[in-house]
């Protein structure tokens, strides 16, 4: 859930709708957010600071702290988002004019986090030209306004001015946090089997389906990475990453070299053909000409990139082994200067599941039999984000 571990500063100003914020704080806390409540002086007449403290499990700032520089700057700096709910007409006027006679307004002025404002008031006050002018100003400051709902108001009027349901406020918070979230960095992923031409119709290739690479791309996108896929096969349309199509090992190597410098990791899932045809032909060869073919070793892409690898960059290889898997994989880690290698077996080709071993350069290993999606998530956690839970050391 997107609110997990997010720091939300909730400013409550003095309107009758303030009582609804006890439930709002309770819901936000249940979703994993760390909520710090800052009440205006008038707000504490409408809602109990003690209830809010119990729901948020944090100290409540109730307007007496104005002038305690450290607290309001600390809160402003630590905020992932600032929400003012309910915001009275009076607070809209203060916010629009940069007035700061209470701690919550200091926080709004000091923060670099997105600010969301949920006004609630009598419908005539909501429509007053002065309120409308303040709203226009607030929008210019890039504050997001959650429009009040219409209905029977506490003052007895029927019209627009009710604080929207907590679900709507939570949705807006999530949207704003999503817009504000920055990419965690760029991950380069190679996919598919390279194809080395023999002639106009034939080629050397292998059984790689690209499914593991695509699962990794999906999981990396979900985890907020920027993804660049260098692929020999068509990428499913649900994967909204940058895609570079290539065919041969040389083309794949050139594309990866271009993209590697500003990437934080390369996950080399592609099955690169070990050899290409030295004397391939643009024409179709007759069968008696095929016996004259000469093989030439392809460049080892991982080895080539390892030579330019910077200390913060991670190189992760894949390897299909049928015997002495661990020993072979260990020597590939050394030879190609890898941070980790994923050992696969032949049953993984084209399948949605796989039995793998994640082997890291410090010899830690983890065995996993699962769907490629689950495996992809674990590879990201373990090899890129360095989460622990490694099962054994060999
Ligand atoms: N690889 C590469 N360039 C190549 C061959 C392989 O970058 N020319 C990468 C693969 O994408 C994979 C890793 O190296 O991530 C290990 O591939 P594998 O085929 O097991 O390694 P090889 O060095 O080709 O070893 P082998 O002799 O077992 O084929």
Coordinates of C-alpha atoms and ligand atoms in Angstrom, one line a residue:
X1 CA 0.0 0.0 0.0
X2 CA 1.4 3.4 -1.0
X3 CA 0.9 5.2 2.4
X4 CA 3.1 2.7 4.2
X5 CA 5.8 4.6 6.1
X6 CA 4.7 8.0 4.6
X7 CA 4.9 10.9 6.9
X8 CA 1.7 12.9 6.8
X9 CA 1.2 16.2 8.6
X10 CA -2.4 16.8 9.2
X11 CA -3.4 20.4 10.0
X12 CA -6.9 20.6 11.5
X13 CA -8.5 24.1 11.6
X14 CA -11.6 25.1 13.5
X15 CA -14.7 23.9 11.8
X16 CA -17.4 21.5 12.9
X17 CA -16.1 18.9 10.3
X18 CA -13.0 18.6 12.5
X19 CA -14.6 15.8 14.4
X20 CA -14.4 13.6 11.3
X21 CA -10.6 13.7 11.4
X22 CA -10.4 11.2 14.3
X23 CA -11.6 8.5 11.9
X24 CA -9.3 9.9 9.1
X25 CA -6.3 9.6 11.4
X26 CA -7.3 6.1 12.4
X27 CA -7.6 5.0 8.7
X28 CA -4.3 6.6 7.7
X29 CA -2.5 5.0 10.6
X30 CA -4.0 1.6 9.7
X31 CA -2.7 2.0 6.2
X32 CA 0.8 2.4 7.6
X33 CA 1.2 6.2 7.5
X34 CA 3.0 8.1 10.2
X35 CA 0.5 10.9 11.0
X36 CA 1.5 14.0 12.9
X37 CA -1.5 16.2 13.8
X38 CA -1.3 19.9 14.2
X39 CA -4.4 21.6 15.5
X40 CA -5.2 25.2 15.3
X41 CA -6.4 26.9 18.5
X42 CA -10.0 26.8 17.5
X43 CA -9.8 23.2 16.2
X44 CA -9.4 21.8 19.7
X45 CA -12.9 23.1 20.5
X46 CA -14.3 20.7 17.9
X47 CA -12.1 17.6 18.3
X48 CA -10.3 16.1 21.2
X49 CA -6.5 16.2 21.0
X50 CA -6.4 13.1 23.2
X51 CA -8.5 11.1 20.7
X52 CA -6.2 12.2 17.9
X53 CA -3.1 11.3 20.0
X54 CA -4.5 7.8 20.6
X55 CA -5.3 7.3 16.9
X56 CA -2.0 8.6 15.6
X57 CA 0.1 7.3 18.5
X58 CA 2.1 10.6 18.0
X59 CA 2.3 13.8 20.1
X60 CA -0.3 16.3 19.1
X61 CA 0.7 19.9 18.3
X62 CA -2.2 22.0 19.5
X63 CA -1.3 25.6 18.7
X64 CA 0.6 26.4 21.9
X65 CA 3.9 25.6 20.3
X66 CA 4.1 28.6 17.9
X67 CA 7.6 29.9 18.0
X68 CA 9.2 26.5 18.8
X69 CA 11.3 26.8 15.7
X70 CA 12.7 23.3 15.8
X71 CA 9.4 21.4 15.8
X72 CA 7.7 23.1 12.9
X73 CA 10.8 23.1 10.7
X74 CA 11.4 19.4 11.6
X75 CA 7.8 18.5 10.8
X76 CA 8.0 20.6 7.5
X77 CA 11.2 18.9 6.5
X78 CA 10.1 15.3 7.3
X79 CA 6.7 15.6 5.7
X80 CA 6.0 13.5 2.6
X81 CA 2.7 15.4 2.3
X82 CA 0.8 18.1 4.2
X83 CA -2.9 18.0 4.4
X84 CA -5.2 20.7 5.9
X85 CA -8.6 19.2 6.7
X86 CA -11.0 20.8 7.3
X87 CA -9.7 24.2 6.1
X88 CA -12.0 27.0 7.2
X89 CA -12.6 30.2 5.1
X90 CA -10.3 32.0 7.6
X91 CA -7.5 29.5 7.1
X92 CA -7.8 29.7 3.3
X93 CA -7.4 33.5 3.6
X94 CA -4.3 33.0 5.7
X95 CA -2.8 30.4 3.4
X96 CA -3.5 32.5 0.4
X97 CA -1.7 35.5 1.9
X98 CA 1.2 33.7 3.6
X99 CA 0.0 34.7 7.1
X100 CA 1.3 32.6 9.8
X101 CA -0.1 33.1 13.3
X102 CA -0.2 29.4 14.2
X103 CA 2.1 26.5 13.8
X104 CA 0.3 24.7 11.0
X105 CA 0.7 27.8 8.8
X106 CA 4.4 27.9 9.6
X107 CA 4.6 24.3 8.4
X108 CA 2.9 25.0 5.1
X109 CA 5.3 27.9 4.5
X110 CA 8.4 25.9 5.4
X111 CA 7.6 22.6 3.7
X112 CA 8.8 21.4 0.2
X113 CA 6.2 18.6 0.3
X114 CA 3.0 18.7 -1.6
X115 CA 0.1 20.5 0.2
X116 CA -3.5 19.3 -0.1
X117 CA -6.3 21.5 1.2
X118 CA -9.8 20.2 2.0
X119 CA -12.0 23.2 2.7
X120 CA -15.3 22.9 4.6
X121 CA -17.6 25.8 5.5
X122 CA -21.1 27.3 5.0
X123 CA -22.1 27.3 1.3
X124 CA -22.4 31.1 1.2
X125 CA -18.9 31.5 2.6
X126 CA -17.6 28.9 0.0
X127 CA -19.1 31.0 -2.8
X128 CA -18.0 34.4 -1.5
X129 CA -15.8 36.2 -4.1
X130 CA -13.2 36.6 -1.4
X131 CA -13.0 32.8 -0.8
X132 CA -13.0 32.2 -4.6
X133 CA -10.1 34.7 -5.0
X134 CA -8.2 33.0 -2.2
X135 CA -8.7 29.6 -3.9
X136 CA -7.4 31.0 -7.2
X137 CA -4.2 32.1 -5.4
X138 CA -3.8 28.8 -3.6
X139 CA -3.9 27.0 -7.0
X140 CA -1.2 29.2 -8.3
X141 CA 1.0 28.0 -5.4
X142 CA 0.4 24.5 -6.7
X143 CA -1.6 23.5 -3.6
X144 CA -4.2 20.9 -4.5
X145 CA -7.8 21.7 -3.4
X146 CA -10.3 18.9 -2.6
X147 CA -13.6 20.4 -3.5
X148 CA -16.2 20.2 -0.7
X149 CA -19.3 18.0 -1.2
X150 CA -22.8 19.3 -1.5
X151 CA -25.6 18.4 1.0
X152 CA -27.1 19.4 4.3
X153 CA -24.6 21.5 6.2
X154 CA -24.1 21.7 10.0
X155 CA -25.4 25.3 9.8
X156 CA -28.8 24.0 8.4
X157 CA -28.1 25.3 4.8
X158 CA -28.2 22.9 1.9
X159 CA -25.4 23.5 -0.6
X160 CA -21.7 23.0 -1.2
X161 CA -19.4 23.0 1.8
X162 CA -19.2 19.6 3.4
X163 CA -15.9 17.9 4.0
X164 CA -15.7 15.0 1.6
X165 CA -15.7 11.4 2.9
X166 CA -12.4 10.2 4.3
X167 CA -12.1 7.7 1.4
X168 CA -12.0 10.6 -1.1
X169 CA -9.3 12.4 1.0
X170 CA -7.2 9.3 1.2
X171 CA -7.5 8.7 -2.5
X172 CA -6.3 12.3 -3.2
X173 CA -3.3 11.8 -0.8
X174 CA -2.3 8.6 -2.6
X175 CA -2.6 10.3 -6.0
X176 CA -0.5 13.3 -4.9
X177 CA 2.1 11.0 -3.3
X178 CA 2.3 9.0 -6.5
X179 CA 2.8 12.1 -8.6
X180 CA 5.5 13.3 -6.3
X181 CA 7.4 10.0 -6.0
X182 CA 10.7 10.1 -7.8
X183 CA 12.2 7.1 -9.6
X184 CA 14.5 5.0 -7.5
X185 CA 17.0 4.9 -10.4
X186 CA 17.5 3.2 -13.7
X187 CA 17.6 -0.5 -14.2
X188 CA 18.7 -2.0 -17.5
X189 CA 17.4 -5.4 -18.4
X190 CA 18.2 -7.5 -21.4
X191 CA 15.6 -10.0 -22.7
X192 CA 15.3 -12.8 -25.2
X193 CA 17.6 -14.9 -27.3
X194 CA 20.0 -13.1 -29.7
X195 CA 19.8 -14.2 -33.3
X196 CA 22.9 -14.6 -35.4
X197 CA 22.3 -14.7 -39.1
X198 CA 23.5 -17.7 -41.2
X199 CA 22.0 -16.4 -44.4
X200 CA 18.9 -14.6 -45.6
X201 CA 16.6 -17.1 -43.9
X202 CA 18.5 -19.1 -41.3
X203 CA 19.9 -18.1 -37.9
X204 CA 21.5 -19.4 -34.7
X205 CA 19.4 -18.9 -31.6
X206 CA 18.1 -20.6 -28.5
X207 CA 15.0 -21.2 -26.5
X208 CA 14.9 -18.1 -24.3
X209 CA 11.3 -16.8 -24.1
X210 CA 11.9 -13.4 -22.3
X211 CA 9.4 -14.2 -19.6
X212 CA 11.8 -13.8 -16.7
X213 CA 13.1 -10.5 -18.1
X214 CA 9.6 -9.2 -18.5
X215 CA 8.6 -10.3 -15.0
X216 CA 11.7 -8.4 -13.7
X217 CA 10.7 -5.3 -15.8
X218 CA 7.2 -5.4 -14.3
X219 CA 8.4 -5.7 -10.7
X220 CA 11.0 -3.0 -11.2
X221 CA 8.4 -0.6 -12.6
X222 CA 6.1 -1.4 -9.7
X223 CA 9.0 -0.7 -7.3
X224 CA 9.4 2.8 -8.9
X225 CA 12.5 2.2 -11.0
X226 CA 13.0 3.6 -14.4
X227 CA 13.4 0.5 -16.7
X228 CA 15.1 0.2 -20.0
X229 CA 14.6 -3.1 -21.8
X230 CA 17.0 -4.2 -24.5
X231 CA 15.1 -7.0 -26.1
X232 CA 15.2 -9.3 -29.1
X233 CA 11.5 -10.2 -28.8
X234 CA 8.3 -8.2 -28.7
X235 CA 7.7 -6.8 -25.3
X236 CA 4.2 -7.3 -23.9
X237 CA 2.2 -4.0 -24.1
X238 CA 1.5 -3.8 -20.4
X239 CA 5.2 -3.1 -19.8
X240 CA 5.5 0.7 -20.0
X241 CA 9.3 1.0 -20.1
X242 CA 11.7 2.3 -22.6
X243 CA 12.4 -0.5 -25.1
X244 CA 15.3 -0.9 -27.5
X245 CA 14.9 -3.8 -30.0
X246 CA 18.0 -5.6 -31.1
X247 CA 18.8 -8.8 -32.9
X248 CA 22.4 -9.9 -32.6
X249 CA 24.9 -10.0 -29.7
X250 CA 26.8 -7.1 -31.2
X251 CA 23.7 -5.0 -31.4
X252 CA 22.7 -5.9 -27.8
X253 CA 26.2 -5.1 -26.6
X254 CA 26.2 -1.7 -28.3
X255 CA 22.7 -0.8 -26.9
X256 CA 23.6 -1.8 -23.4
X257 CA 26.9 0.0 -23.5
X258 CA 25.1 3.2 -24.4
X259 CA 22.6 2.8 -21.6
X260 CA 24.9 1.4 -18.9
X261 CA 26.7 4.5 -17.7
X262 CA 23.7 6.1 -15.8
X263 CA 22.1 2.8 -14.8
X264 CA 22.4 1.5 -11.3
X265 CA 22.1 -2.1 -12.4
X266 CA 22.2 -4.3 -15.4
X267 CA 20.2 -7.6 -15.1
X268 CA 21.5 -9.7 -18.0
X269 CA 18.7 -12.2 -18.5
X270 CA 19.2 -12.5 -22.3
X271 CA 20.5 -15.7 -23.6
X272 CA 23.4 -14.5 -25.8
X273 CA 24.4 -16.8 -28.6
X274 CA 28.0 -17.8 -27.9
X275 CA 29.0 -17.8 -31.6
X276 CA 28.1 -15.9 -34.8
X277 CA 28.8 -16.9 -38.4
X278 CA 32.0 -15.3 -39.7
X279 CA 31.0 -15.8 -43.4
X280 CA 27.2 -15.3 -43.2
X281 CA 25.4 -14.4 -46.4
X282 CA 22.8 -11.8 -47.4
X283 CA 21.4 -14.4 -49.9
X284 CA 19.9 -17.7 -49.1
X285 CA 22.6 -20.4 -49.2
X286 CA 22.1 -23.7 -50.8
X287 CA 22.5 -26.7 -48.5
X288 CA 25.8 -27.8 -49.9
X289 CA 27.2 -24.3 -49.1
X290 CA 26.3 -24.7 -45.4
X291 CA 29.2 -27.0 -44.7
X292 CA 31.6 -24.1 -45.4
X293 CA 30.3 -22.0 -42.5
X294 CA 32.9 -20.7 -40.0
X295 CA 32.1 -19.8 -36.5
X296 CA 33.4 -16.8 -34.7
X297 CA 33.1 -16.2 -30.9
X298 CA 30.7 -13.4 -29.9
X299 CA 31.8 -10.7 -27.5
X300 CA 31.0 -11.5 -23.9
X301 CA 28.7 -8.6 -23.1
X302 CA 28.9 -8.8 -19.3
X303 CA 32.7 -9.0 -19.4
X304 CA 32.8 -6.0 -21.6
X305 CA 30.6 -4.0 -19.3
X306 CA 32.3 -5.1 -16.2
X307 CA 35.4 -3.3 -17.5
X308 CA 33.5 0.1 -17.2
X309 CA 31.5 -0.8 -14.1
X310 CA 31.5 1.9 -11.4
X311 CA 31.5 0.9 -7.7
X312 CA 27.8 1.7 -7.1
X313 CA 26.6 -0.3 -10.2
X314 CA 25.4 -3.8 -9.9
X315 CA 25.9 -6.5 -12.5
X316 CA 23.6 -9.5 -12.3
X317 CA 23.9 -12.5 -14.6
X318 CA 21.7 -15.5 -15.4
X319 CA 23.0 -19.0 -16.1
X320 CA 21.4 -22.2 -17.2
X321 CA 23.4 -25.1 -15.9
X322 CA 22.8 -28.9 -16.0
X323 CA 25.7 -30.0 -13.9
X324 CA 28.1 -28.6 -11.3
X325 CA 25.9 -25.6 -11.2
X326 CA 27.3 -23.9 -8.1
X327 CA 30.9 -24.3 -9.1
X328 CA 30.4 -23.1 -12.6
X329 CA 28.3 -20.2 -11.4
X330 CA 30.9 -19.2 -8.8
X331 CA 33.6 -19.1 -11.5
X332 CA 31.3 -17.0 -13.8
X333 CA 30.8 -14.5 -10.9
X334 CA 34.6 -14.1 -10.8
X335 CA 35.3 -14.1 -14.5
X336 CA 32.6 -11.5 -15.3
X337 CA 32.9 -9.5 -12.1
X338 CA 29.2 -10.0 -11.1
X339 CA 27.5 -9.0 -8.0
X340 CA 25.2 -12.0 -8.3
X341 CA 24.2 -14.8 -10.7
X342 CA 20.8 -16.5 -10.9
X343 CA 21.2 -20.2 -11.6
X344 CA 18.4 -21.7 -13.7
X345 CA 17.7 -25.1 -15.1
X346 CA 16.5 -26.0 -18.5
X347 CA 12.8 -26.5 -17.4
X348 CA 12.6 -22.7 -17.0
X349 CA 12.6 -22.1 -20.8
X350 CA 9.2 -20.7 -21.8
X351 CA 7.6 -21.6 -18.4
X352 CA 5.8 -19.3 -16.0
X353 CA 7.6 -20.8 -13.0
X354 CA 11.2 -21.7 -12.3
X355 CA 13.5 -23.3 -9.8
X356 CA 16.4 -21.0 -9.2
X357 CA 19.4 -20.3 -6.9
X358 CA 20.4 -16.7 -6.3
X359 CA 24.2 -16.8 -5.7
X360 CA 25.9 -13.7 -4.6
X361 CA 29.5 -12.7 -4.9
X362 CA 30.0 -13.2 -1.2
X363 CA 28.8 -16.8 -1.7
X364 CA 25.5 -16.3 0.0
X365 CA 22.8 -18.4 -1.7
X366 CA 19.0 -18.6 -1.7
X367 CA 17.0 -21.3 -3.4
X368 CA 13.5 -20.5 -4.7
X369 CA 10.8 -22.5 -6.6
X370 CA 8.1 -20.1 -7.5
X371 CA 6.4 -18.1 -10.3
X372 CA 8.7 -15.9 -12.3
X373 CA 6.9 -12.8 -10.8
X374 CA 7.8 -13.9 -7.3
X375 CA 11.3 -14.7 -8.3
X376 CA 11.6 -11.3 -10.0
X377 CA 10.5 -9.5 -6.8
X378 CA 13.0 -11.5 -4.7
X379 CA 15.9 -10.8 -7.2
X380 CA 15.2 -7.1 -6.9
X381 CA 15.0 -7.1 -3.1
X382 CA 18.0 -9.3 -2.6
X383 CA 20.4 -8.2 -5.4
X384 CA 19.5 -4.6 -6.0
X385 CA 18.0 -3.4 -2.7
X386 CA 20.2 -5.6 -0.6
X387 CA 17.5 -6.9 1.7
X388 CA 18.7 -9.8 3.8
X389 CA 16.8 -13.1 4.6
X390 CA 19.4 -15.1 2.8
X391 CA 19.0 -18.7 3.6
X392 CA 22.5 -20.1 3.7
X393 CA 26.1 -19.4 3.0
X394 CA 28.1 -21.9 0.9
Ligands
LIG1 N1 26.6 -13.5 -21.4 C1 27.0 -12.3 -22.0 N2 27.6 -12.4 -23.2 C2 27.8 -13.6 -23.8 C3 27.4 -14.8 -23.2 C4 26.8 -14.7 -22.0 O1 26.8 -11.3 -21.5 N3 28.4 -13.6 -25.0 C5 25.9 -13.4 -20.2 C6 24.5 -14.0 -20.1 O2 23.5 -13.1 -20.5 C7 24.3 -14.4 -18.7 C8 25.8 -14.7 -18.2 O3 26.6 -14.1 -19.2 O4 23.8 -13.4 -17.9 C9 26.1 -16.2 -18.1 O5 25.8 -16.8 -19.4 P1 26.3 -18.3 -19.7 O6 25.8 -18.6 -21.1 O7 26.0 -19.1 -18.6 O8 27.8 -17.9 -19.7 P2 28.9 -18.3 -20.7 O9 30.1 -17.4 -20.3 O10 28.5 -18.2 -22.1 O11 29.3 -19.7 -20.2 P3 29.1 -21.2 -20.9 O12 30.5 -21.5 -21.4 O13 28.6 -22.0 -19.8 O14 28.1 -21.0 -22.0

